[in-house]
Amino acid sequence: MRLLPKAMREPVSLAYLLARASDTLADTEGLGAELRHEMLLGFGEILHGADRAAWLVKLSDEVIPCQHHQGEKSLLKMMDEVFAWFHDFKDDQGYASILKVMDHILHGQRLDIERFELGQSTRLTQDAELEEYCFLVAGCVGEFWTEIGYISLPKFSSIEAERLKSMGINYGKGLQLINILRDLPCDLKQGRCYLPGVDPSDRDAMMAEAARWRARARAYLGDGHAYAKSLKSKRTRAATALPGLIGESTLDLLDHASWAELEEGVKVSRRDVYRFTWEAFFV
């Protein structure tokens, strides 16, 4: 976000804080699924104008004490101010785009809880289910990024808006697929198998299915690369290209990782991230 031109920075930063807060609510350990689902539902209602007083009391009394990450705890403690910032933003052109992307993200987070915890399912069964989930929690961010870009910058891209939105959606979906593929063992331990139609106990089948989805993720990142190259602002181009460069490197690591290495964690080094930050300015 620091790479972005000033005109894009505020709406993107506000949307990021809202999404980070909802993600924290969805993932806080020690909270029951019903409470997390309830808090996410209330989060969305507040964005649409509901009173937040009772929700903030529940957040303070039942959620924040269970949060051990100090940065995320600080964010949750500031939610009254974050919501106020969002509602003060109402007259800005980017307000509707922030509301739309948060509606998608919150839907995806609630759906995850409904499917794997409240519904007691352990795996997806169809490709369309994984595609839908990736759109709701990440692909919609590519759409949002495009809308904010065209609102904020007179000459955002050499590609027309609707086509660019589609490319941005694919880019976000590709990045989310990488997260899923990287976290397979961890998710399985929590009773979640995101790869459709595969037996979670069959490691060979899991690895073969993962290879299929890595190929799809690469294709989606190809759209992301073309998206970034089309942007007129060098700072916006660099900010947009950077996640894709890190994602491609992560896929390279995943291509050669064993299940044991996946369990240990596959991650691009900090040194490489710094290198990609520099390379992003020359995409």
PDB file of C-alpha atoms in Angstrom:
ATOM      1  CA  MET A   1       0.000   0.000   0.000  1.00  0.00           C
ATOM      2  CA  ARG A   2       2.918   2.348   0.599  1.00  0.00           C
ATOM      3  CA  LEU A   3       3.811   1.952  -3.070  1.00  0.00           C
ATOM      4  CA  LEU A   4       0.425   3.256  -4.222  1.00  0.00           C
ATOM      5  CA  PRO A   5      -0.185   6.802  -5.436  1.00  0.00           C
ATOM      6  CA  LYS A   6      -1.810   8.959  -2.764  1.00  0.00           C
ATOM      7  CA  ALA A   7      -5.183   9.037  -4.548  1.00  0.00           C
ATOM      8  CA  MET A   8      -5.565   5.261  -4.208  1.00  0.00           C
ATOM      9  CA  ARG A   9      -3.999   4.858  -0.781  1.00  0.00           C
ATOM     10  CA  GLU A  10      -6.880   5.907   1.491  1.00  0.00           C
ATOM     11  CA  PRO A  11      -9.693   3.725   0.083  1.00  0.00           C
ATOM     12  CA  VAL A  12      -7.353   0.745  -0.284  1.00  0.00           C
ATOM     13  CA  SER A  13      -6.023   1.198   3.265  1.00  0.00           C
ATOM     14  CA  LEU A  14      -9.528   1.476   4.713  1.00  0.00           C
ATOM     15  CA  ALA A  15     -10.697  -1.632   2.869  1.00  0.00           C
ATOM     16  CA  TYR A  16      -7.577  -3.473   4.027  1.00  0.00           C
ATOM     17  CA  LEU A  17      -8.227  -2.660   7.690  1.00  0.00           C
ATOM     18  CA  LEU A  18     -11.840  -3.805   7.407  1.00  0.00           C
ATOM     19  CA  ALA A  19     -10.854  -7.031   5.650  1.00  0.00           C
ATOM     20  CA  ARG A  20      -8.014  -7.685   8.099  1.00  0.00           C
ATOM     21  CA  ALA A  21     -10.399  -7.195  11.021  1.00  0.00           C
ATOM     22  CA  SER A  22     -13.013  -9.568   9.588  1.00  0.00           C
ATOM     23  CA  ASP A  23     -10.292 -12.127   8.818  1.00  0.00           C
ATOM     24  CA  THR A  24      -9.118 -11.877  12.429  1.00  0.00           C
ATOM     25  CA  LEU A  25     -12.673 -12.512  13.652  1.00  0.00           C
ATOM     26  CA  ALA A  26     -13.019 -15.501  11.324  1.00  0.00           C
ATOM     27  CA  ASP A  27      -9.753 -17.088  12.474  1.00  0.00           C
ATOM     28  CA  THR A  28      -9.458 -16.275  16.185  1.00  0.00           C
ATOM     29  CA  GLU A  29      -8.644 -19.494  18.029  1.00  0.00           C
ATOM     30  CA  GLY A  30     -10.648 -20.285  21.124  1.00  0.00           C
ATOM     31  CA  LEU A  31     -13.885 -18.813  19.797  1.00  0.00           C
ATOM     32  CA  GLY A  32     -16.786 -21.077  18.924  1.00  0.00           C
ATOM     33  CA  ALA A  33     -17.981 -21.231  15.340  1.00  0.00           C
ATOM     34  CA  GLU A  34     -21.384 -19.812  16.279  1.00  0.00           C
ATOM     35  CA  LEU A  35     -19.840 -16.734  17.894  1.00  0.00           C
ATOM     36  CA  ARG A  36     -17.446 -16.097  15.000  1.00  0.00           C
ATOM     37  CA  HIS A  37     -20.312 -16.458  12.529  1.00  0.00           C
ATOM     38  CA  GLU A  38     -22.460 -14.093  14.597  1.00  0.00           C
ATOM     39  CA  MET A  39     -19.694 -11.494  14.790  1.00  0.00           C
ATOM     40  CA  LEU A  40     -19.120 -11.614  11.031  1.00  0.00           C
ATOM     41  CA  LEU A  41     -22.836 -11.251  10.377  1.00  0.00           C
ATOM     42  CA  GLY A  42     -22.991  -8.244  12.720  1.00  0.00           C
ATOM     43  CA  PHE A  43     -19.885  -6.775  11.059  1.00  0.00           C
ATOM     44  CA  GLY A  44     -21.693  -6.675   7.732  1.00  0.00           C
ATOM     45  CA  GLU A  45     -24.839  -5.209   9.277  1.00  0.00           C
ATOM     46  CA  ILE A  46     -22.780  -2.376  10.809  1.00  0.00           C
ATOM     47  CA  LEU A  47     -21.268  -1.599   7.407  1.00  0.00           C
ATOM     48  CA  HIS A  48     -24.812  -1.243   6.099  1.00  0.00           C
ATOM     49  CA  GLY A  49     -25.762   1.192   8.872  1.00  0.00           C
ATOM     50  CA  ALA A  50     -26.821  -0.868  11.906  1.00  0.00           C
ATOM     51  CA  ASP A  51     -25.985   0.398  15.385  1.00  0.00           C
ATOM     52  CA  ARG A  52     -22.649  -0.996  16.559  1.00  0.00           C
ATOM     53  CA  ALA A  53     -22.840  -0.472  20.336  1.00  0.00           C
ATOM     54  CA  ALA A  54     -23.926  -4.005  21.332  1.00  0.00           C
ATOM     55  CA  TRP A  55     -21.548  -5.586  18.795  1.00  0.00           C
ATOM     56  CA  LEU A  56     -18.617  -3.608  20.215  1.00  0.00           C
ATOM     57  CA  VAL A  57     -19.466  -4.745  23.760  1.00  0.00           C
ATOM     58  CA  LYS A  58     -19.458  -8.391  22.649  1.00  0.00           C
ATOM     59  CA  LEU A  59     -16.207  -7.791  20.793  1.00  0.00           C
ATOM     60  CA  SER A  60     -14.608  -6.358  23.935  1.00  0.00           C
ATOM     61  CA  ASP A  61     -15.989  -8.935  26.364  1.00  0.00           C
ATOM     62  CA  GLU A  62     -15.834 -12.183  24.375  1.00  0.00           C
ATOM     63  CA  VAL A  63     -13.516 -11.813  21.388  1.00  0.00           C
ATOM     64  CA  ILE A  64     -10.575  -9.576  22.252  1.00  0.00           C
ATOM     65  CA  PRO A  65      -9.586 -11.586  25.380  1.00  0.00           C
ATOM     66  CA  CYS A  66      -9.077 -14.633  23.117  1.00  0.00           C
ATOM     67  CA  GLN A  67      -6.839 -12.767  20.651  1.00  0.00           C
ATOM     68  CA  HIS A  68      -3.123 -13.303  21.340  1.00  0.00           C
ATOM     69  CA  HIS A  69      -1.592 -11.533  18.323  1.00  0.00           C
ATOM     70  CA  GLN A  70      -0.861  -8.040  19.610  1.00  0.00           C
ATOM     71  CA  GLY A  71      -1.262  -6.280  16.270  1.00  0.00           C
ATOM     72  CA  GLU A  72      -4.615  -7.922  15.583  1.00  0.00           C
ATOM     73  CA  LYS A  73      -5.756  -7.273  19.152  1.00  0.00           C
ATOM     74  CA  SER A  74      -4.903  -3.584  18.694  1.00  0.00           C
ATOM     75  CA  LEU A  75      -6.918  -3.487  15.476  1.00  0.00           C
ATOM     76  CA  LEU A  76      -9.961  -5.047  17.150  1.00  0.00           C
ATOM     77  CA  LYS A  77      -9.716  -2.508  19.969  1.00  0.00           C
ATOM     78  CA  MET A  78      -9.874   0.262  17.350  1.00  0.00           C
ATOM     79  CA  MET A  79     -12.924  -1.041  15.497  1.00  0.00           C
ATOM     80  CA  ASP A  80     -15.182   1.792  16.632  1.00  0.00           C
ATOM     81  CA  GLU A  81     -12.776   4.244  14.979  1.00  0.00           C
ATOM     82  CA  VAL A  82     -12.415   2.068  11.864  1.00  0.00           C
ATOM     83  CA  PHE A  83     -16.194   1.886  11.432  1.00  0.00           C
ATOM     84  CA  ALA A  84     -16.431   5.653  11.981  1.00  0.00           C
ATOM     85  CA  TRP A  85     -13.791   6.196   9.288  1.00  0.00           C
ATOM     86  CA  PHE A  86     -15.781   4.006   6.906  1.00  0.00           C
ATOM     87  CA  HIS A  87     -19.041   5.854   7.516  1.00  0.00           C
ATOM     88  CA  ASP A  88     -17.289   9.232   7.242  1.00  0.00           C
ATOM     89  CA  PHE A  89     -16.111   8.023   3.836  1.00  0.00           C
ATOM     90  CA  LYS A  90     -19.708   7.731   2.622  1.00  0.00           C
ATOM     91  CA  ASP A  91     -19.586  10.727   0.272  1.00  0.00           C
ATOM     92  CA  ASP A  92     -16.467   9.448  -1.481  1.00  0.00           C
ATOM     93  CA  GLN A  93     -16.822   7.688  -4.829  1.00  0.00           C
ATOM     94  CA  GLY A  94     -14.929   4.692  -3.483  1.00  0.00           C
ATOM     95  CA  TYR A  95     -17.431   4.035  -0.684  1.00  0.00           C
ATOM     96  CA  ALA A  96     -19.692   1.744  -2.741  1.00  0.00           C
ATOM     97  CA  SER A  97     -16.690  -0.267  -3.932  1.00  0.00           C
ATOM     98  CA  ILE A  98     -15.473  -0.793  -0.361  1.00  0.00           C
ATOM     99  CA  LEU A  99     -18.950  -1.879   0.737  1.00  0.00           C
ATOM    100  CA  LYS A 100     -19.257  -4.308  -2.188  1.00  0.00           C
ATOM    101  CA  VAL A 101     -15.884  -5.954  -1.650  1.00  0.00           C
ATOM    102  CA  MET A 102     -16.540  -6.316   2.082  1.00  0.00           C
ATOM    103  CA  ASP A 103     -19.937  -7.907   1.385  1.00  0.00           C
ATOM    104  CA  HIS A 104     -18.165 -10.517  -0.757  1.00  0.00           C
ATOM    105  CA  ILE A 105     -15.374 -11.136   1.753  1.00  0.00           C
ATOM    106  CA  LEU A 106     -17.748 -11.470   4.713  1.00  0.00           C
ATOM    107  CA  HIS A 107     -19.939 -13.846   2.706  1.00  0.00           C
ATOM    108  CA  GLY A 108     -16.920 -16.015   1.941  1.00  0.00           C
ATOM    109  CA  GLN A 109     -15.773 -16.046   5.559  1.00  0.00           C
ATOM    110  CA  ARG A 110     -19.239 -16.968   6.834  1.00  0.00           C
ATOM    111  CA  LEU A 111     -19.590 -19.626   4.128  1.00  0.00           C
ATOM    112  CA  ASP A 112     -16.326 -21.204   5.261  1.00  0.00           C
ATOM    113  CA  ILE A 113     -17.593 -21.495   8.832  1.00  0.00           C
ATOM    114  CA  GLU A 114     -21.022 -22.739   7.705  1.00  0.00           C
ATOM    115  CA  ARG A 115     -19.483 -25.366   5.450  1.00  0.00           C
ATOM    116  CA  PHE A 116     -16.656 -26.764   7.557  1.00  0.00           C
ATOM    117  CA  GLU A 117     -17.823 -26.161  11.131  1.00  0.00           C
ATOM    118  CA  LEU A 118     -21.532 -25.532  11.463  1.00  0.00           C
ATOM    119  CA  GLY A 119     -22.310 -27.891   8.577  1.00  0.00           C
ATOM    120  CA  GLN A 120     -19.715 -30.463   9.689  1.00  0.00           C
ATOM    121  CA  SER A 121     -18.378 -31.014   6.170  1.00  0.00           C
ATOM    122  CA  THR A 122     -14.680 -31.775   5.725  1.00  0.00           C
ATOM    123  CA  ARG A 123     -14.123 -31.181   2.018  1.00  0.00           C
ATOM    124  CA  LEU A 124     -15.316 -29.461  -1.129  1.00  0.00           C
ATOM    125  CA  THR A 125     -16.792 -31.666  -3.832  1.00  0.00           C
ATOM    126  CA  GLN A 126     -16.763 -29.544  -7.005  1.00  0.00           C
ATOM    127  CA  ASP A 127     -14.326 -27.200  -8.732  1.00  0.00           C
ATOM    128  CA  ALA A 128     -17.033 -24.528  -8.785  1.00  0.00           C
ATOM    129  CA  GLU A 129     -17.105 -24.469  -4.982  1.00  0.00           C
ATOM    130  CA  LEU A 130     -13.392 -23.703  -4.770  1.00  0.00           C
ATOM    131  CA  GLU A 131     -13.642 -21.133  -7.561  1.00  0.00           C
ATOM    132  CA  GLU A 132     -16.523 -19.435  -5.737  1.00  0.00           C
ATOM    133  CA  TYR A 133     -14.618 -19.353  -2.448  1.00  0.00           C
ATOM    134  CA  CYS A 134     -11.503 -17.919  -4.121  1.00  0.00           C
ATOM    135  CA  PHE A 135     -13.609 -15.203  -5.734  1.00  0.00           C
ATOM    136  CA  LEU A 136     -15.378 -14.279  -2.497  1.00  0.00           C
ATOM    137  CA  VAL A 137     -12.262 -13.914  -0.354  1.00  0.00           C
ATOM    138  CA  ALA A 138      -9.718 -12.719  -2.936  1.00  0.00           C
ATOM    139  CA  GLY A 139     -10.923 -12.455  -6.533  1.00  0.00           C
ATOM    140  CA  CYS A 140     -13.315  -9.682  -5.538  1.00  0.00           C
ATOM    141  CA  VAL A 141     -10.276  -7.710  -4.348  1.00  0.00           C
ATOM    142  CA  GLY A 142      -8.998  -7.605  -7.936  1.00  0.00           C
ATOM    143  CA  GLU A 143     -12.348  -6.194  -8.988  1.00  0.00           C
ATOM    144  CA  PHE A 144     -12.215  -3.650  -6.152  1.00  0.00           C
ATOM    145  CA  TRP A 145      -8.638  -2.646  -7.037  1.00  0.00           C
ATOM    146  CA  THR A 146      -9.758  -1.965 -10.606  1.00  0.00           C
ATOM    147  CA  GLU A 147     -12.738   0.141  -9.567  1.00  0.00           C
ATOM    148  CA  ILE A 148     -10.652   2.228  -7.153  1.00  0.00           C
ATOM    149  CA  GLY A 149      -7.960   2.638  -9.797  1.00  0.00           C
ATOM    150  CA  TYR A 150     -10.371   4.027 -12.366  1.00  0.00           C
ATOM    151  CA  ILE A 151     -12.018   6.263  -9.746  1.00  0.00           C
ATOM    152  CA  SER A 152      -8.716   7.622  -8.404  1.00  0.00           C
ATOM    153  CA  LEU A 153      -6.493   7.921 -11.472  1.00  0.00           C
ATOM    154  CA  PRO A 154      -7.622   9.521 -14.754  1.00  0.00           C
ATOM    155  CA  LYS A 155      -5.470   7.193 -16.843  1.00  0.00           C
ATOM    156  CA  PHE A 156      -5.385   3.940 -14.867  1.00  0.00           C
ATOM    157  CA  SER A 157      -4.854   1.301 -17.558  1.00  0.00           C
ATOM    158  CA  SER A 158      -4.558   0.774 -21.300  1.00  0.00           C
ATOM    159  CA  ILE A 159      -7.201  -1.981 -20.987  1.00  0.00           C
ATOM    160  CA  GLU A 160     -10.896  -1.147 -20.759  1.00  0.00           C
ATOM    161  CA  ALA A 161     -12.448  -1.443 -17.304  1.00  0.00           C
ATOM    162  CA  GLU A 162     -14.669  -4.529 -17.652  1.00  0.00           C
ATOM    163  CA  ARG A 163     -11.942  -6.667 -19.185  1.00  0.00           C
ATOM    164  CA  LEU A 164      -9.480  -5.444 -16.573  1.00  0.00           C
ATOM    165  CA  LYS A 165     -11.931  -6.339 -13.779  1.00  0.00           C
ATOM    166  CA  SER A 166     -12.108  -9.904 -15.098  1.00  0.00           C
ATOM    167  CA  MET A 167      -8.317 -10.114 -15.182  1.00  0.00           C
ATOM    168  CA  GLY A 168      -8.130  -8.684 -11.668  1.00  0.00           C
ATOM    169  CA  ILE A 169     -10.604 -11.278 -10.414  1.00  0.00           C
ATOM    170  CA  ASN A 170      -8.471 -14.068 -11.863  1.00  0.00           C
ATOM    171  CA  TYR A 171      -5.361 -12.534 -10.315  1.00  0.00           C
ATOM    172  CA  GLY A 172      -6.923 -12.521  -6.858  1.00  0.00           C
ATOM    173  CA  LYS A 173      -8.185 -16.078  -7.283  1.00  0.00           C
ATOM    174  CA  GLY A 174      -4.712 -17.216  -8.288  1.00  0.00           C
ATOM    175  CA  LEU A 175      -3.165 -15.667  -5.188  1.00  0.00           C
ATOM    176  CA  GLN A 176      -5.781 -17.315  -2.960  1.00  0.00           C
ATOM    177  CA  LEU A 177      -5.166 -20.695  -4.597  1.00  0.00           C
ATOM    178  CA  ILE A 178      -1.499 -20.349  -3.699  1.00  0.00           C
ATOM    179  CA  ASN A 179      -2.418 -19.761  -0.057  1.00  0.00           C
ATOM    180  CA  ILE A 180      -4.615 -22.857  -0.095  1.00  0.00           C
ATOM    181  CA  LEU A 181      -1.993 -25.026  -1.804  1.00  0.00           C
ATOM    182  CA  ARG A 182       0.718 -23.864   0.587  1.00  0.00           C
ATOM    183  CA  ASP A 183      -1.434 -24.530   3.655  1.00  0.00           C
ATOM    184  CA  LEU A 184      -2.831 -27.948   2.707  1.00  0.00           C
ATOM    185  CA  PRO A 185      -1.433 -29.926   5.682  1.00  0.00           C
ATOM    186  CA  CYS A 186      -2.416 -27.250   8.191  1.00  0.00           C
ATOM    187  CA  ASP A 187      -5.955 -27.026   6.827  1.00  0.00           C
ATOM    188  CA  LEU A 188      -6.327 -30.813   6.849  1.00  0.00           C
ATOM    189  CA  LYS A 189      -5.385 -30.930  10.525  1.00  0.00           C
ATOM    190  CA  GLN A 190      -8.249 -28.477  11.116  1.00  0.00           C
ATOM    191  CA  GLY A 191     -10.666 -30.691   9.177  1.00  0.00           C
ATOM    192  CA  ARG A 192     -10.731 -28.614   5.992  1.00  0.00           C
ATOM    193  CA  CYS A 193      -9.934 -29.970   2.544  1.00  0.00           C
ATOM    194  CA  TYR A 194     -10.293 -27.269  -0.107  1.00  0.00           C
ATOM    195  CA  LEU A 195      -9.240 -29.481  -3.034  1.00  0.00           C
ATOM    196  CA  PRO A 196     -12.464 -30.807  -4.582  1.00  0.00           C
ATOM    197  CA  GLY A 197     -13.319 -34.473  -4.962  1.00  0.00           C
ATOM    198  CA  VAL A 198     -10.161 -35.928  -3.423  1.00  0.00           C
ATOM    199  CA  ASP A 199      -9.786 -38.250  -0.438  1.00  0.00           C
ATOM    200  CA  PRO A 200      -7.898 -36.235   2.219  1.00  0.00           C
ATOM    201  CA  SER A 201      -6.286 -39.422   3.535  1.00  0.00           C
ATOM    202  CA  ASP A 202      -4.746 -40.268   0.140  1.00  0.00           C
ATOM    203  CA  ARG A 203      -1.508 -38.243  -0.004  1.00  0.00           C
ATOM    204  CA  ASP A 204      -0.690 -39.243  -3.589  1.00  0.00           C
ATOM    205  CA  ALA A 205      -4.115 -38.146  -4.781  1.00  0.00           C
ATOM    206  CA  MET A 206      -3.802 -34.919  -2.820  1.00  0.00           C
ATOM    207  CA  MET A 207      -0.450 -34.115  -4.408  1.00  0.00           C
ATOM    208  CA  ALA A 208      -1.753 -34.905  -7.917  1.00  0.00           C
ATOM    209  CA  GLU A 209      -4.789 -32.682  -7.380  1.00  0.00           C
ATOM    210  CA  ALA A 210      -2.559 -29.940  -5.980  1.00  0.00           C
ATOM    211  CA  ALA A 211      -0.501 -30.025  -9.193  1.00  0.00           C
ATOM    212  CA  ARG A 212      -3.682 -29.444 -11.230  1.00  0.00           C
ATOM    213  CA  TRP A 213      -4.600 -26.408  -9.161  1.00  0.00           C
ATOM    214  CA  ARG A 214      -1.050 -25.056  -9.261  1.00  0.00           C
ATOM    215  CA  ALA A 215      -1.341 -25.010 -13.057  1.00  0.00           C
ATOM    216  CA  ARG A 216      -4.603 -23.078 -12.763  1.00  0.00           C
ATOM    217  CA  ALA A 217      -3.034 -20.656 -10.300  1.00  0.00           C
ATOM    218  CA  ARG A 218      -0.180 -20.001 -12.761  1.00  0.00           C
ATOM    219  CA  ALA A 219      -2.678 -19.228 -15.517  1.00  0.00           C
ATOM    220  CA  TYR A 220      -4.489 -16.795 -13.225  1.00  0.00           C
ATOM    221  CA  LEU A 221      -1.209 -15.119 -12.286  1.00  0.00           C
ATOM    222  CA  GLY A 222      -0.585 -14.685 -16.014  1.00  0.00           C
ATOM    223  CA  ASP A 223      -3.675 -12.477 -16.089  1.00  0.00           C
ATOM    224  CA  GLY A 224      -2.238 -10.618 -13.109  1.00  0.00           C
ATOM    225  CA  HIS A 225       1.035  -9.987 -14.921  1.00  0.00           C
ATOM    226  CA  ALA A 226      -0.807  -8.622 -17.974  1.00  0.00           C
ATOM    227  CA  TYR A 227      -2.973  -6.515 -15.661  1.00  0.00           C
ATOM    228  CA  ALA A 228       0.068  -4.953 -13.988  1.00  0.00           C
ATOM    229  CA  LYS A 229       1.818  -4.259 -17.294  1.00  0.00           C
ATOM    230  CA  SER A 230      -1.240  -2.361 -18.551  1.00  0.00           C
ATOM    231  CA  LEU A 231      -1.171   0.199 -15.728  1.00  0.00           C
ATOM    232  CA  LYS A 232      -0.043   3.743 -16.505  1.00  0.00           C
ATOM    233  CA  SER A 233       1.292   4.727 -13.063  1.00  0.00           C
ATOM    234  CA  LYS A 234       4.676   3.218 -12.237  1.00  0.00           C
ATOM    235  CA  ARG A 235       3.864   3.110  -8.512  1.00  0.00           C
ATOM    236  CA  THR A 236       0.518   1.385  -9.112  1.00  0.00           C
ATOM    237  CA  ARG A 237       2.164  -1.035 -11.534  1.00  0.00           C
ATOM    238  CA  ALA A 238       4.790  -1.985  -8.958  1.00  0.00           C
ATOM    239  CA  ALA A 239       2.244  -2.398  -6.145  1.00  0.00           C
ATOM    240  CA  THR A 240       0.079  -4.580  -8.398  1.00  0.00           C
ATOM    241  CA  ALA A 241       2.923  -6.716  -9.753  1.00  0.00           C
ATOM    242  CA  LEU A 242       4.597  -7.462  -6.414  1.00  0.00           C
ATOM    243  CA  PRO A 243       2.132 -10.098  -5.075  1.00  0.00           C
ATOM    244  CA  GLY A 244       2.324 -11.923  -8.398  1.00  0.00           C
ATOM    245  CA  LEU A 245       6.122 -12.073  -8.342  1.00  0.00           C
ATOM    246  CA  ILE A 246       6.027 -13.503  -4.827  1.00  0.00           C
ATOM    247  CA  GLY A 247       3.227 -15.872  -5.890  1.00  0.00           C
ATOM    248  CA  GLU A 248       5.143 -17.213  -8.879  1.00  0.00           C
ATOM    249  CA  SER A 249       8.179 -17.880  -6.694  1.00  0.00           C
ATOM    250  CA  THR A 250       5.966 -19.655  -4.160  1.00  0.00           C
ATOM    251  CA  LEU A 251       4.533 -21.871  -6.914  1.00  0.00           C
ATOM    252  CA  ASP A 252       8.099 -22.754  -7.984  1.00  0.00           C
ATOM    253  CA  LEU A 253       8.819 -23.882  -4.431  1.00  0.00           C
ATOM    254  CA  LEU A 254       5.551 -25.824  -4.223  1.00  0.00           C
ATOM    255  CA  ASP A 255       6.325 -27.619  -7.499  1.00  0.00           C
ATOM    256  CA  HIS A 256       9.277 -29.335  -5.811  1.00  0.00           C
ATOM    257  CA  ALA A 257       8.000 -29.634  -2.236  1.00  0.00           C
ATOM    258  CA  SER A 258       7.267 -32.992  -0.629  1.00  0.00           C
ATOM    259  CA  TRP A 259       4.385 -33.455   1.785  1.00  0.00           C
ATOM    260  CA  ALA A 260       6.854 -33.312   4.676  1.00  0.00           C
ATOM    261  CA  GLU A 261       8.181 -29.984   3.387  1.00  0.00           C
ATOM    262  CA  LEU A 262       4.628 -28.677   3.076  1.00  0.00           C
ATOM    263  CA  GLU A 263       4.080 -29.629   6.715  1.00  0.00           C
ATOM    264  CA  GLU A 264       7.200 -27.673   7.721  1.00  0.00           C
ATOM    265  CA  GLY A 265       6.018 -24.651   5.734  1.00  0.00           C
ATOM    266  CA  VAL A 266       6.971 -23.338   2.297  1.00  0.00           C
ATOM    267  CA  LYS A 267       7.746 -19.650   2.216  1.00  0.00           C
ATOM    268  CA  VAL A 268       9.613 -17.202   0.007  1.00  0.00           C
ATOM    269  CA  SER A 269      12.604 -15.730   1.844  1.00  0.00           C
ATOM    270  CA  ARG A 270      12.581 -12.132   3.055  1.00  0.00           C
ATOM    271  CA  ARG A 271      15.617 -11.479   0.869  1.00  0.00           C
ATOM    272  CA  ASP A 272      13.671 -12.573  -2.207  1.00  0.00           C
ATOM    273  CA  VAL A 273      10.723 -10.391  -1.214  1.00  0.00           C
ATOM    274  CA  TYR A 274      13.046  -7.374  -1.143  1.00  0.00           C
ATOM    275  CA  ARG A 275      14.384  -8.375  -4.562  1.00  0.00           C
ATOM    276  CA  PHE A 276      10.861  -8.729  -5.983  1.00  0.00           C
ATOM    277  CA  THR A 277       9.932  -5.303  -4.590  1.00  0.00           C
ATOM    278  CA  TRP A 278      12.724  -3.817  -6.687  1.00  0.00           C
ATOM    279  CA  GLU A 279      11.882  -5.941  -9.763  1.00  0.00           C
ATOM    280  CA  ALA A 280       8.214  -4.893  -9.549  1.00  0.00           C
ATOM    281  CA  PHE A 281       9.153  -1.382 -10.719  1.00  0.00           C
ATOM    282  CA  PHE A 282      10.420  -2.853 -14.012  1.00  0.00           C
ATOM    283  CA  VAL A 283       7.474  -5.060 -14.956  1.00  0.00           C
TER     284      VAL A 283
END
